[in-house]
Every structure is written in structure tokens, then in C-alpha cells.
Amino acid sequence: MRRSAVRPLLTQTVVRREDLIAPVFVDETTDEPRAIQSMPGQYRYPVGEIAPLATRLIEKGIKALLIFGIPSVKDETATGAFSQTGIVQRAVRSIKDLVPEMVVITDVCACEYTSHGHCGIVGETAHGPDLLNDPSLDLMGRIAVSHANAGADIVAPSCMLDGMVGAIRSALDRTGHDQVLIMSYSSKFASSLYGPFRDAAESAYTFGDRKGYQINPANRREALMEAALDLEEGADILMVKPGTFYLDILSDIAGLGLPVAAYQVSGEYSMIKAAGQKGWLNEREVALESLTALKRAGADLIITYFAYDAAGWLNEEQ
Ligand code: PBG
Ligand code: ZN
């Protein structure tokens, strides 16, 4: 009795609903929400359902979302990614019209928009076709500006190009968007935990892999260096991705001084979800424990597919 009364006083780490960011998929190819098979409980929404979804999230206490787009047309140069009438741009506008207080974060990358599925402009290199860094930087600047024009509060570049944050910062500043923040996917590992997401976003690549521009999971120093570079280039928030397998990195990066976000990715979600559905784990307890672990390790913000449910669970516990 007494021990359980004292416990809340001695709880060091508390996850708040305000810490959570909900990833949202907006799909130009559908008129109704489509369930994502490999991510039970997650959907691809038509653009018309995004603002109502934002309303439901706000009502639960979730104050930020991260938008991914699935365009109806893909091409070599990702033109759909920076079109003013693109799927993400329309989704952002609709949220800002109906729920202006929602903080809108957009994923800035090309892999959902390219026919080859890579994160930028591809061309011939000495070792065959591969991502070209500098042409891709211009593309990222254009995508970020188009999102800012639509009303995005924060852009989240995820392509891991060299000079990415600096290029986006100057493109935003040049176009009057100096208030728009950059949340950089600064320490993004070449992880197999993105598998369910690539189904969800139809962003699997058709040749090669992303190992050239994502960090080897074995490399801690490299992850820290990437984060330090992004900090120097003007990032406002640093991100570590995936989350739970990378708590040491999160803890190190939290020491750099900028706010830090952890991305609990699709594979992390699906593992907990699947074991929960089988009755092998208690989904709610494991999910909340995982969020607590991310926060304890140093995350100020957590991007998680559990955001909506976790907000409900946290409401019940308080
Ligand atoms: C790239 C991007 C990916 C994820 C977020 N942004 C996929 C990738 O790098 O292949 C993965 C997120 C997840 O697994 O939940 N635009
Ligand atoms: Zn990408």
C-alpha cells in the first residue's frame, strides 16, 4: 500500500502526450482509408480524411504529426514531391485550415516519388547507377520550400545526403521561411526495421540499397559525427532512427545540446503489435515501456505509431 503510494513521487521519467508525434500516411491513390497489412491499426488515408484525423489526434492530446505522402504518379526526378498541388502539400493545407494549432511536420525525401525508389536523383557513377549527392540537394530544397509554402511548421529531411541540412536551411531562408524548423534525420541507420514502412509507403527501391547513405548499425562514432554536422549546418532538432535498438546513440546525441527526437519505426511497432495479437506480450505495457525507455535514454520527442493509443493509455493512467 504505502510503497505503491510513494512510487509516483519517485518516478524519474514520465512520458507525456505532448512528447509524442504521430506518423500519418496520406495516399493519393485511394478514396477510403486502406489498412496497412504489415502494420495492424495503421492506415493510408485519402487527403479528405487527414484533417478529421488531425482533429481526433488533437482531441486525444497529440499535438504534432509527421506526414508521408504516397503519390499517384512516380517519375525519375520526383516532380510530385515538390508540386504545389502534390499530395503532401494538399494534406498540410487541409490540416492548417481545420486544425491550425496542430504542429505539422513533413518528411522531406524523394523515395516515395521516384520510379526507382531511391531518395533523390540517380545517375551513372563509377560503380554503376547510384544516388547523386549535389543534384539531390537542390531537389530537397525545392521539396522543403513547397512544404513550407503549404504551411508546414517543421520539415524533416530523411535522405542523409551530405550537406542536406545546410542546403534546406538556405533554401528556406531565401524564400522567407526562416521560422520553419528543421528536424533532421541525422542519425539514420541502414536498418531492416523499415521493412513494414516500405510496404506502407511503396518506397522499396528497385535496385541497389540505401547502405551508401544510411549509417551502418555497427557504427556509433559515425552516427555522432553525422549529428554534429547537422547541428553545425543549422538543424533545430536531431533525430535518431530507429529508436529502441539505438538507445546508446540517443543518449550520446542528447548530450550535444539540441532537442532530440527518437523515431520508433515501423518494424518496432509491428513486432510489439504482432506479439500482442498472439497473446505473447501485453501490447499496452510493452508499448508504454518502450516509450519510457526512449525518453529515459534522452529523447525529448518520440515519433511513434502508438501515438494515438498511447495518448489514450496515458490519459487513463493519470
Ligand atoms: C524515407 C523514410 C523511411 C522511413 C521514414 N522515412 C524509409 C527508409 O528509409 O527506407 C521509415 C520509417 C519506418 O520504418 O517507420 N523517406
Ligand atoms: Zn527516402
mmCIF file of N, CA and C and ligand atoms in Angstrom, residues 109 111 119 158, ligand 2:
data_model
loop_
_atom_site.group_PDB
_atom_site.id
_atom_site.type_symbol
_atom_site.label_atom_id
_atom_site.label_comp_id
_atom_site.label_asym_id
_atom_site.label_seq_id
_atom_site.Cartn_x
_atom_site.Cartn_y
_atom_site.Cartn_z
ATOM 1 N N CYS A 109 11.722 13.828 -48.518
ATOM 2 C CA CYS A 109 12.534 12.814 -49.186
ATOM 3 C C CYS A 109 11.905 12.538 -50.544
ATOM 4 N N CYS A 111 11.982 9.244 -52.033
ATOM 5 C CA CYS A 111 11.844 7.818 -52.389
ATOM 6 C C CYS A 111 10.405 7.384 -52.661
ATOM 7 N N CYS A 119 16.232 7.824 -52.822
ATOM 8 C CA CYS A 119 15.825 9.019 -52.078
ATOM 9 C C CYS A 119 16.181 10.330 -52.765
ATOM 10 N N SER A 158 15.006 13.318 -44.662
ATOM 11 C CA SER A 158 15.378 11.965 -44.239
ATOM 12 C C SER A 158 16.332 11.265 -45.183
HETATM 13 ZN ZN ZN B 2 13.847 8.284 -48.740
#
